[in-house]
Tab-separated table of C-alpha atoms in Angstrom:
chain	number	residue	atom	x	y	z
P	1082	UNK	CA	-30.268	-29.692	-56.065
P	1083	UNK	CA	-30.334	-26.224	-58.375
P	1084	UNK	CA	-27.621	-24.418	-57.651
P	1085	UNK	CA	-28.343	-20.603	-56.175
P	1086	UNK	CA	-28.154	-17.970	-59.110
P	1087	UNK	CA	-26.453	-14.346	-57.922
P	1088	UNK	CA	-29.968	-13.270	-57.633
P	1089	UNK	CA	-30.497	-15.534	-55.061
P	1090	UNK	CA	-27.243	-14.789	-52.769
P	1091	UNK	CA	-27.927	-11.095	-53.606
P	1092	UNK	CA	-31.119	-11.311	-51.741
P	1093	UNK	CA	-29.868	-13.925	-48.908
P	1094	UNK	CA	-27.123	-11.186	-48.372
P	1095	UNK	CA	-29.595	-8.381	-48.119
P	1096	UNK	CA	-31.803	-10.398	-45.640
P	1097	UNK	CA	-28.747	-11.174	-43.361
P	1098	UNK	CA	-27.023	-7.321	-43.411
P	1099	UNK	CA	-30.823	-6.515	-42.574
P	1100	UNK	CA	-31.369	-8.587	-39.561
P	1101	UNK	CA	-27.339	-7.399	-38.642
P	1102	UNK	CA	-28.550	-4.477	-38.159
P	1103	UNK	CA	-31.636	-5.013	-35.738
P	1104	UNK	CA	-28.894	-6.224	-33.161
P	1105	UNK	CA	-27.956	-3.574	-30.769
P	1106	UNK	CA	-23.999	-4.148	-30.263
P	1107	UNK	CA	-24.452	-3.218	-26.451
P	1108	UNK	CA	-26.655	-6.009	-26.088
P	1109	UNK	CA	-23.998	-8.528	-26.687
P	1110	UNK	CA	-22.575	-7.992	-23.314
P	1111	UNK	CA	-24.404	-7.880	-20.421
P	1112	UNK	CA	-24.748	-4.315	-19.040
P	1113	UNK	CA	-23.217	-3.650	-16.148
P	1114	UNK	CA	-25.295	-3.652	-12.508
P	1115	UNK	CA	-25.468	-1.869	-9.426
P	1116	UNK	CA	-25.637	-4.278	-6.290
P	1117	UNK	CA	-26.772	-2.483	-2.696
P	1118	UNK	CA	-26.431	-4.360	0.066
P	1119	UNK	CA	-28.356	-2.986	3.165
P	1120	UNK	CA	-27.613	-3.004	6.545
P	1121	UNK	CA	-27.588	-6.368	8.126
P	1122	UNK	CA	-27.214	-8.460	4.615
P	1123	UNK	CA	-23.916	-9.805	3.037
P	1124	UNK	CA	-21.307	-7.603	1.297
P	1125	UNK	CA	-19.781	-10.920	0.282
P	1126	UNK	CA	-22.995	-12.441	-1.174
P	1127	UNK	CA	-23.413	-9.728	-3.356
P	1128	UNK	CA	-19.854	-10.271	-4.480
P	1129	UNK	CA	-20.419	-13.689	-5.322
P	1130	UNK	CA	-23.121	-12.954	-7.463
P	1131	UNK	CA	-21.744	-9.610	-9.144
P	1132	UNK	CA	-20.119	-9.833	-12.704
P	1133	UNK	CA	-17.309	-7.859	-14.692
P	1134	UNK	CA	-17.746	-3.867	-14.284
P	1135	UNK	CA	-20.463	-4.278	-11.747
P	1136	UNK	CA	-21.100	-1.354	-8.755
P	1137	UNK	CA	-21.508	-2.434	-5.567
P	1138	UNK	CA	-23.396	0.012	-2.958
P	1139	UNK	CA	-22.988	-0.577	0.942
P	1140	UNK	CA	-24.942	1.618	2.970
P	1141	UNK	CA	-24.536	2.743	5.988
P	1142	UNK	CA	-23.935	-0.076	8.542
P	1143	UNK	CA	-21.298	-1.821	10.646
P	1144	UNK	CA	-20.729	-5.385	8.800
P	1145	UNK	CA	-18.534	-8.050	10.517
P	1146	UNK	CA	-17.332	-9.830	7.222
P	1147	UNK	CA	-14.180	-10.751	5.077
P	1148	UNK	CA	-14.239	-9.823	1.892
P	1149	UNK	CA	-12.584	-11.546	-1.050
P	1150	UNK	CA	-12.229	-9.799	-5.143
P	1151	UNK	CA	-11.741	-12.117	-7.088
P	1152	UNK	CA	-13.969	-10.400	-10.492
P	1153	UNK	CA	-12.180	-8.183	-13.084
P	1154	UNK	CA	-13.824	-4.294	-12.922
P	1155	UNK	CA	-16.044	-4.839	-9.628
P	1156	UNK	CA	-16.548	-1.051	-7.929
P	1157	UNK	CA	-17.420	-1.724	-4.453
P	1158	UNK	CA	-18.656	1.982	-2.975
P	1159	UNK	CA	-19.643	2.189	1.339
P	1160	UNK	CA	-21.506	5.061	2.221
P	1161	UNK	CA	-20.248	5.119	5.903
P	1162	UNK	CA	-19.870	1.134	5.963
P	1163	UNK	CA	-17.763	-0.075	8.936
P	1164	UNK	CA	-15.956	-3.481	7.825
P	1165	UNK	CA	-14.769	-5.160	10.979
P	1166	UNK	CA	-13.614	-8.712	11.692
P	1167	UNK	CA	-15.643	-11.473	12.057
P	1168	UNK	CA	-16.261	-13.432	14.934
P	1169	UNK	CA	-14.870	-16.312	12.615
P	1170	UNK	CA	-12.067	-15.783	10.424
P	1171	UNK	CA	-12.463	-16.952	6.491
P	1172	UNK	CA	-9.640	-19.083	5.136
P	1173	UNK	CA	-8.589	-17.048	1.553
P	1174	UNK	CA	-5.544	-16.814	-0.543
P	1175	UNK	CA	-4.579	-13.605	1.905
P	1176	UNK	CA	-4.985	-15.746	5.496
P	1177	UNK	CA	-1.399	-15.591	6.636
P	1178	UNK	CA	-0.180	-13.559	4.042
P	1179	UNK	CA	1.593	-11.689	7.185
P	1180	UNK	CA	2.612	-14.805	8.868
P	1181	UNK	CA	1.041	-15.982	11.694
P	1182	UNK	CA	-0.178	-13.846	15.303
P	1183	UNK	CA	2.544	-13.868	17.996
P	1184	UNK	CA	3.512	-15.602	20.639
P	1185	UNK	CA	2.222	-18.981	19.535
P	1186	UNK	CA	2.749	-18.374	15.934
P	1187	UNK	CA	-0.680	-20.632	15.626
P	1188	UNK	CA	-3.133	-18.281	14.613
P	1189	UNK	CA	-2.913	-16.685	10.709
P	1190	UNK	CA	-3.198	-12.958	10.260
P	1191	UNK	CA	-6.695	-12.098	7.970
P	1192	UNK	CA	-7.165	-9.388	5.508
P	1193	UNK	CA	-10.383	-7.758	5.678
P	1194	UNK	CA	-10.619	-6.936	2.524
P	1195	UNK	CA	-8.577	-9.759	0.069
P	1196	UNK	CA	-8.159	-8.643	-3.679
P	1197	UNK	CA	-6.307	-11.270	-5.605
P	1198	UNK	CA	-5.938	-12.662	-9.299
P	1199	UNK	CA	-6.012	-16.356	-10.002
P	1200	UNK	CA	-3.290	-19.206	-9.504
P	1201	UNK	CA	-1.892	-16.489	-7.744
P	1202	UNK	CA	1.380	-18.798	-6.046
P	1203	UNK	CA	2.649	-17.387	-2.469
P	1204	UNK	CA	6.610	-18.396	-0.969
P	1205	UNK	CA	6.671	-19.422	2.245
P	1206	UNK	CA	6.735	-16.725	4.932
P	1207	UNK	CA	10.348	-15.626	5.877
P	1208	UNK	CA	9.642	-12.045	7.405
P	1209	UNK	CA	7.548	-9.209	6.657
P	1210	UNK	CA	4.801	-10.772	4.593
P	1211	UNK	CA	4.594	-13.335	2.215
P	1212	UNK	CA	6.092	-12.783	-1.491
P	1213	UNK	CA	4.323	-13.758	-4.853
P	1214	UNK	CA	6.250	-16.054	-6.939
P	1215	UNK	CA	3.679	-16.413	-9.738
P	1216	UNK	CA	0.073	-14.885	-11.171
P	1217	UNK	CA	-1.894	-17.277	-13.151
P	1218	UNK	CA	-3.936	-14.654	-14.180
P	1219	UNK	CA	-4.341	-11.195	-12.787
P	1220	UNK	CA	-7.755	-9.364	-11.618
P	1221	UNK	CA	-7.711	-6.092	-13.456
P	1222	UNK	CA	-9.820	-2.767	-12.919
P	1223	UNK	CA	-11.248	-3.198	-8.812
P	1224	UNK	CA	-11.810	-0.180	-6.867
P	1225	UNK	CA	-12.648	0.199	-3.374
P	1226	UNK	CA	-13.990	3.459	-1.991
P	1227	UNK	CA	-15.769	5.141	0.523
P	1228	UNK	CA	-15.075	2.524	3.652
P	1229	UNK	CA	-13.679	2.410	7.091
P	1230	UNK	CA	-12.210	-0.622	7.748
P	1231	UNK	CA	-10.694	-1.331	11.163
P	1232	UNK	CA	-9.059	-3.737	13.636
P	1233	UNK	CA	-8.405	-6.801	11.312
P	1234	UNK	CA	-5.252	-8.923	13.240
P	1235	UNK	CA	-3.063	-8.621	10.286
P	1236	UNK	CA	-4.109	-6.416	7.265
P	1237	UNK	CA	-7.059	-4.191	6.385
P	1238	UNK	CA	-6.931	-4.085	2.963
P	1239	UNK	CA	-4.405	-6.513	0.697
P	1240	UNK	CA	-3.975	-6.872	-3.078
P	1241	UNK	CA	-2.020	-9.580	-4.458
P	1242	UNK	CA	-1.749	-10.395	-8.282
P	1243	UNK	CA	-4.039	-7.276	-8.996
P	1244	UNK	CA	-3.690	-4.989	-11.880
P	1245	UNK	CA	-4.983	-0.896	-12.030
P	1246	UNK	CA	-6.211	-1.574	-8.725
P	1247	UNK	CA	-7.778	1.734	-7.072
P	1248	UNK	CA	-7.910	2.159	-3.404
P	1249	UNK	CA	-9.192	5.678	-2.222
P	1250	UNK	CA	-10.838	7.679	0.180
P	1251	UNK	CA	-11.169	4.521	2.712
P	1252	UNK	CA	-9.920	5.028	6.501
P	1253	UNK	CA	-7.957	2.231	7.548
P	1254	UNK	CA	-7.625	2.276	11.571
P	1255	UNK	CA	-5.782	-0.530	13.745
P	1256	UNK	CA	-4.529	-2.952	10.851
P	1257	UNK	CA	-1.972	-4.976	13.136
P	1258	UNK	CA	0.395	-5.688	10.578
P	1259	UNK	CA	-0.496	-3.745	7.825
P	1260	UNK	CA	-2.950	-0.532	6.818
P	1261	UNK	CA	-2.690	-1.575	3.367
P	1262	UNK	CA	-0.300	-3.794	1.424
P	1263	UNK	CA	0.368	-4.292	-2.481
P	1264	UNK	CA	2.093	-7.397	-3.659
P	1265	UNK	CA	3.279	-9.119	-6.837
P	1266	UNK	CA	0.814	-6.462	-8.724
P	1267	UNK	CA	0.641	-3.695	-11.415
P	1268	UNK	CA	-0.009	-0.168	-11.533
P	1269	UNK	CA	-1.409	-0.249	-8.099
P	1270	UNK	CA	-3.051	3.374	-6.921
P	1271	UNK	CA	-3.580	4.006	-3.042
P	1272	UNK	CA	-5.134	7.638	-3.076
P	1273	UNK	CA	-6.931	9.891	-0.379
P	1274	UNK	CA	-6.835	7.029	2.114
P	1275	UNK	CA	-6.433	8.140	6.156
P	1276	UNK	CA	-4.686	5.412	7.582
P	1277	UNK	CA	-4.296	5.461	11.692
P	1278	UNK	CA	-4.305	3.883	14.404
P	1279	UNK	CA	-6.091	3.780	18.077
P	1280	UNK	CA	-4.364	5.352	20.876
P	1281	UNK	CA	-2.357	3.706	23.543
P	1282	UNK	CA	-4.555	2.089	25.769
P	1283	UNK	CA	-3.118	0.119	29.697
P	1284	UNK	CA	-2.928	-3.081	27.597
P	1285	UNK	CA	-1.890	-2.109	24.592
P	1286	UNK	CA	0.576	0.527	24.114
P	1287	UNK	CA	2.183	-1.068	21.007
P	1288	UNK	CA	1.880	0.513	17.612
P	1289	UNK	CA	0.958	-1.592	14.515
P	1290	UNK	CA	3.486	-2.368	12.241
P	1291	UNK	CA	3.248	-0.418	8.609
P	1292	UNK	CA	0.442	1.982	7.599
P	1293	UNK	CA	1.163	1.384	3.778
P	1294	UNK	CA	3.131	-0.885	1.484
P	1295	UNK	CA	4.035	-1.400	-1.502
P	1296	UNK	CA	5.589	-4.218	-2.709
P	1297	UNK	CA	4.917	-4.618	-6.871
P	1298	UNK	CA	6.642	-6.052	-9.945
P	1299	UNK	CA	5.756	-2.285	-11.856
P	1300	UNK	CA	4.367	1.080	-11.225
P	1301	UNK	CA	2.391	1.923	-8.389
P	1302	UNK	CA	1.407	5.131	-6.965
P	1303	UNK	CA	0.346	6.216	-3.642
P	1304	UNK	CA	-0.503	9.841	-3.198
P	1305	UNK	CA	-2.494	12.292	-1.508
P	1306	UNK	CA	-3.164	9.632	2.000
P	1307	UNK	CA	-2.524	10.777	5.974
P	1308	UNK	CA	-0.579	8.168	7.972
P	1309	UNK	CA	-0.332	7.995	11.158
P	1310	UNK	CA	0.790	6.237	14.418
P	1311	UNK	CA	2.862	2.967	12.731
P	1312	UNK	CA	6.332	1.577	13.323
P	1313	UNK	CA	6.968	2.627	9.645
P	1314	UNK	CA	4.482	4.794	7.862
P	1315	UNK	CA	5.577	3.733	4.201
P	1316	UNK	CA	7.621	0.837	3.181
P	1317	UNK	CA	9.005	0.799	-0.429
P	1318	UNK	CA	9.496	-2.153	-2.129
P	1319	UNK	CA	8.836	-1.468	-5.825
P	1320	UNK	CA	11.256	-0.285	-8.047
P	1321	UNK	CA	10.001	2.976	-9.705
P	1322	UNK	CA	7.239	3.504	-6.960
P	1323	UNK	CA	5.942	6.930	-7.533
P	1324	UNK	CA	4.799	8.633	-3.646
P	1325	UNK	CA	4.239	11.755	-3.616
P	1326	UNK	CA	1.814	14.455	-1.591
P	1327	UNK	CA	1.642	12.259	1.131
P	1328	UNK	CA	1.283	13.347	4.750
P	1329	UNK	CA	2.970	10.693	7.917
P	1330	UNK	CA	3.520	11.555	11.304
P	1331	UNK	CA	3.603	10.577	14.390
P	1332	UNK	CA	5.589	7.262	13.656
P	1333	UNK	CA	8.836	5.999	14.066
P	1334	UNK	CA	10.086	5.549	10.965
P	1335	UNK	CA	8.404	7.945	7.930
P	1336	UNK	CA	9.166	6.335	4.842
P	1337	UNK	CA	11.923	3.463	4.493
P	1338	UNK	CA	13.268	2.583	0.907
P	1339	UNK	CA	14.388	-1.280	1.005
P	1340	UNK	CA	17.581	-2.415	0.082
P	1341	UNK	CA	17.946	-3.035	-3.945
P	1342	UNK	CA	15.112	-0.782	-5.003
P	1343	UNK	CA	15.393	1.055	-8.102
P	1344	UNK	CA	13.961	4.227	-8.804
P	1345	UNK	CA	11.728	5.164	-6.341
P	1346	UNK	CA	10.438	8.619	-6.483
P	1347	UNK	CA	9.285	10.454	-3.287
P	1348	UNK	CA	8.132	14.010	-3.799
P	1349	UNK	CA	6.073	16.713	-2.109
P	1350	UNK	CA	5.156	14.620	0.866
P	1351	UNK	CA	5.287	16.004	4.767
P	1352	UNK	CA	7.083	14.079	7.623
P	1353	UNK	CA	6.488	15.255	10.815
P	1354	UNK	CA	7.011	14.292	14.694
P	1355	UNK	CA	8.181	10.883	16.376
P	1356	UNK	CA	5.186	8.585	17.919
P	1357	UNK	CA	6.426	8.869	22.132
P	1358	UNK	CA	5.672	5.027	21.952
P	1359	UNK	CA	8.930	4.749	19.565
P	1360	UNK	CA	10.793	5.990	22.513
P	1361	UNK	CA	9.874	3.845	25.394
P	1362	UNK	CA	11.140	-0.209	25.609
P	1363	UNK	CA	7.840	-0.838	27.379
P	1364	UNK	CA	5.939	0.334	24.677
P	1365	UNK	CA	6.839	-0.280	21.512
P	1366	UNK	CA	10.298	-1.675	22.002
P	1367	UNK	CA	12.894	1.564	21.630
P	1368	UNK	CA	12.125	1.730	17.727
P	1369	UNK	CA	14.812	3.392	15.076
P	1370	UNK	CA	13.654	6.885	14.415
P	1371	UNK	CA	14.104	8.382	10.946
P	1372	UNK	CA	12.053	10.712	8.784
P	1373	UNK	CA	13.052	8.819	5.448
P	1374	UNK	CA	15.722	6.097	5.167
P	1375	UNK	CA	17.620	5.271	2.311
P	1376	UNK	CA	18.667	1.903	3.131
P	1377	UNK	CA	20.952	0.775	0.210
P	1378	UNK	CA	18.424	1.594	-3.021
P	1379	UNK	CA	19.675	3.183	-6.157
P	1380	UNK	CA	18.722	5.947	-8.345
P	1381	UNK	CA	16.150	7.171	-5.851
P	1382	UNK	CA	14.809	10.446	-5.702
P	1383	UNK	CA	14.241	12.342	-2.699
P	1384	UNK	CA	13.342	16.017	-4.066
P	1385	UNK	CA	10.333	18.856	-1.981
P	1386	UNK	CA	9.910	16.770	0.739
P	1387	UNK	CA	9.000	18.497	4.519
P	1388	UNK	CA	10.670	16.806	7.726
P	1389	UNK	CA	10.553	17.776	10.897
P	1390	UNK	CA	10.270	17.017	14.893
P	1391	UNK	CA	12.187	13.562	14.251
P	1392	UNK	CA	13.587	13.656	17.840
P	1393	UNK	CA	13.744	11.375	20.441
P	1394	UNK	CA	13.177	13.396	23.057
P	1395	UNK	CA	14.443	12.594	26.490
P	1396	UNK	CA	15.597	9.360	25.673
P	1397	UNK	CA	19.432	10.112	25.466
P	1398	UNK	CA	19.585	6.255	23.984
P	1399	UNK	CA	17.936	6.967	20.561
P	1400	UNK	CA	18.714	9.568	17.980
P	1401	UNK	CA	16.097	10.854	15.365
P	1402	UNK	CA	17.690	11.268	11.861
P	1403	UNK	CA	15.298	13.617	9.299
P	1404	UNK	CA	16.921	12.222	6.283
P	1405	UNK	CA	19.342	9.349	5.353
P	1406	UNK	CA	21.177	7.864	2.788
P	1407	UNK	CA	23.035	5.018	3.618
P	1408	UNK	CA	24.086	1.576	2.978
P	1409	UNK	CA	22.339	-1.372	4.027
P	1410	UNK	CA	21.956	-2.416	7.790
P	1411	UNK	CA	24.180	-4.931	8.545
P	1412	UNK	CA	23.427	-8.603	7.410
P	1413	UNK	CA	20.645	-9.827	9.526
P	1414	UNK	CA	18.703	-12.686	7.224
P	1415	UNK	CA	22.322	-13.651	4.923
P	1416	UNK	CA	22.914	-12.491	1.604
P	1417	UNK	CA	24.981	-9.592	0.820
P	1418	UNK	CA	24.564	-6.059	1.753
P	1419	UNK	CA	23.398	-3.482	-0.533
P	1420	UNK	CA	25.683	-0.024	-1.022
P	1421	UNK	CA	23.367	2.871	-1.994
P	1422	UNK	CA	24.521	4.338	-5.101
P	1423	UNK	CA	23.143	7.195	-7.403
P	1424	UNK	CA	20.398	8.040	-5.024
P	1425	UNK	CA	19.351	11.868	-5.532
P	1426	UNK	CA	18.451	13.991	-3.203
P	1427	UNK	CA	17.147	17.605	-3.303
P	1428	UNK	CA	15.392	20.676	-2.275
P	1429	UNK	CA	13.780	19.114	0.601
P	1430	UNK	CA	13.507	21.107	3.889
P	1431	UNK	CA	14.787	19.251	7.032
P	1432	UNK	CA	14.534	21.190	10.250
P	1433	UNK	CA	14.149	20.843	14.000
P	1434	UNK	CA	15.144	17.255	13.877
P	1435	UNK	CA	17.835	15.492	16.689
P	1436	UNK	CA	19.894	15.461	13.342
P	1437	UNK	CA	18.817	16.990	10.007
P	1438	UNK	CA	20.770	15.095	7.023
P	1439	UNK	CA	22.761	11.787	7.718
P	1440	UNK	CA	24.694	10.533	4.441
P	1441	UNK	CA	26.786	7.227	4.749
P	1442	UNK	CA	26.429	5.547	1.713
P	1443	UNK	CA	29.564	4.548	-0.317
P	1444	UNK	CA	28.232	3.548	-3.346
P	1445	UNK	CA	29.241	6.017	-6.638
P	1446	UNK	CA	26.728	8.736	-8.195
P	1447	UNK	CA	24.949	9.725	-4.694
P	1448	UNK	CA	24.386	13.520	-4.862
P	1449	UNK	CA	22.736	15.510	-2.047
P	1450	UNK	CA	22.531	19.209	-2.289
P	1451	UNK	CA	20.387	22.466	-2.229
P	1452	UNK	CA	18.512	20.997	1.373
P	1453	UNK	CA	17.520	23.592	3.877
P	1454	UNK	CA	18.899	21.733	7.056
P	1455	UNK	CA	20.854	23.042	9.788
P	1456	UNK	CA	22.885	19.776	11.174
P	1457	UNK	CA	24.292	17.249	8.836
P	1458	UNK	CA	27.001	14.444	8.790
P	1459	UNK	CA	29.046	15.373	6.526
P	1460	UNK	CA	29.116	18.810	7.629
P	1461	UNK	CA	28.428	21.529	5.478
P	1462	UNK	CA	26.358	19.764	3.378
P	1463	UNK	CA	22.878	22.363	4.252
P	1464	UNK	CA	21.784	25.341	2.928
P	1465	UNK	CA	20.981	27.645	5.543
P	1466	UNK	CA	17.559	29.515	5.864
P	1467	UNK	CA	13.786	28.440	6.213
């Protein structure tokens, strides 16, 4: 066989940069798609079939569904969709991922909506909600916007093993356990969301447990959302969590900072008034009744904040605390206690509250100063004036 002369692989050469250039690069990867789903059809079917950076569209409609992410970049849009619970509950990686309904302790709680990466490995429920021990491989880039999403027996919306998640401009009304909870996940953003709950009604006058947590191994941010009527409006779990512009009242506990947390910055966010359901045993069990609590985390920061009306009325039993930094409750579930130590806290304004500033934490590096507050323990820790 002749061998090719340079002529020969010049013009092979030519012929191949020619027909290189007749691709279109965009055409290598399939463009992304925009799914609607109409009343009466399946949110979840159009999931299934959706690929990477697809936009799905959910018109206006009341759909009784779970929903489970499971695709990297999916935008799933409702204009004025109503997500409620189906008449039977789907079995996903978030079913009991907040334990199981009481009394029995038979039934698993259900997300309604369940984001979640791959070989994503759950511990055994101790309290709370279920922690992630492992992520095979997390789902990166979902949004969810636009939805309201009610009355799902344990959490409305749930991420687990999720990375630059986006959750915004959704209200979440009546999650039993949960408004919206982030676990074992990265950079997760809850923005813009109004997260509530019914009002007391002759059989139930109990409030649901947390409007929003966060509960990551990095950054996440949660900003800009109204929360209202929850045991605890905000639970922080994440060192470094970044909360800020957020408005909570009418709960019984505004914002509580877990024991061990690191770095947790709340700024510019309004607490405000004490749910009357905190206050009565009946009801919702004679809950503690704090604006923010510091509850043995370091190095937070506490700085701009508004808190007010934390009282508990006529119920001489309970006392409503605006701000606190303390150690850790005492030992409850073993281990040792916490002592909160370099924990910052400034320029906030803390009025008309049963007490304005409680600090009782004994660890070193704790400073709290320049508050407008007119009770404290210490004493003399306020500055005076509006």
């Amino acid at each position: 066989m002749p061998l090719a002369t340079p002529r020969t692989l010049l013009g092979l050469l030519v012929v191949c940069t020619t027909l290189l250039g007749l691709i279109d690069p965009a055409s290598a990867t399939p463009r992304p798609k925009t799914h609607k789903v109409r009343s009466g059809e399946s949110i979840q079917a159009a999931l299934n079939s959706a690929s990477r950076g697809d936009r799905i569209v959910v018109e206006s409609g009341t759909y009784a569904e779970q929903l489970n992410i499971t695709t990297d970049e999916i935008s799933l849009v409702g204009r004025n969709a109503i997500l409620i619970p189906p008449p039977t509950p789907l079995h996903n990686l978030c079913s009991g991922l907040a334990g199981k309904l009481p009394p029995n302790n038979v039934i698993e709680t259900q997300a309604g909506i369940c984001i979640h990466g791959s070989n994503v490995q759950l511990n055994a429920f101790e309290r709370e909600h279920r922690k992630v021990a492992s992520v095979g491989q997390y789902v990166k880039g979902v949004s969810v916007t636009g939805f309201t999403i009610r009355g799902f027996l344990g959490l409305n919306i749930a991420i687990v093993g999720g990375e630059d998640t986006t959750i915004s401009d959704n209200t979440l009304t009546d999650g039993a356990f949960y408004g919206a909870l982030t676990v074992g996940s990265k950079n997760s953003l809850i923005d813009h969301n109004t997260v509530n709950s019914s009002p007391p009604t002759p059989t139930n006058t109990f409030l649901p447990f947390i409007g929003v947590c966060m509960d990551d191994i990095s950054t996440v941010n949660i900003k800009r959302n109204s929360i209202s009527g929850y045991l605890i409006g905000l639970c922080v779990q994440t060192p470094g969590a970044n909360i800020h512009d957020n408005k909570v009242e009418n709960c019984c506990i505004g914002a509580f900072v877990d024991p061990g947390i690191v770095g947790a910055k709340l700024r510019d966010n309004v607490f405000k008034n004490t749910n009357p359901r905190c206050l009565d045993p009946a009801k919702s069990g004679s809950f503690l009744i704090y604006g923010i609590y510091i509850a043995g985390a370091s190095e937070t920061i506490v700085k701009d904040n508004k808190i007010t009306g934390i009282t508990s009325g006529e119920n001489q039993n309970l006392g409503g605390a605006g701000l606190v930094v303390n150690d850790d409750f005492p030992i409850e579930f073993g281990g040792t206690a916490k002592v909160g130590s370099g924990n910052r806290v400034t320029d906030n304004k803390v009025k008309r509250n049963d007490l304005d500033v409680y600090v009782g934490a004994t660890g070193q590096g704790n400073v709290v100063k320049d508050n407008r507050c007119d009770t404290s323990i210490p004493a003399n820790i306020c500055v005076k004036g509006d």
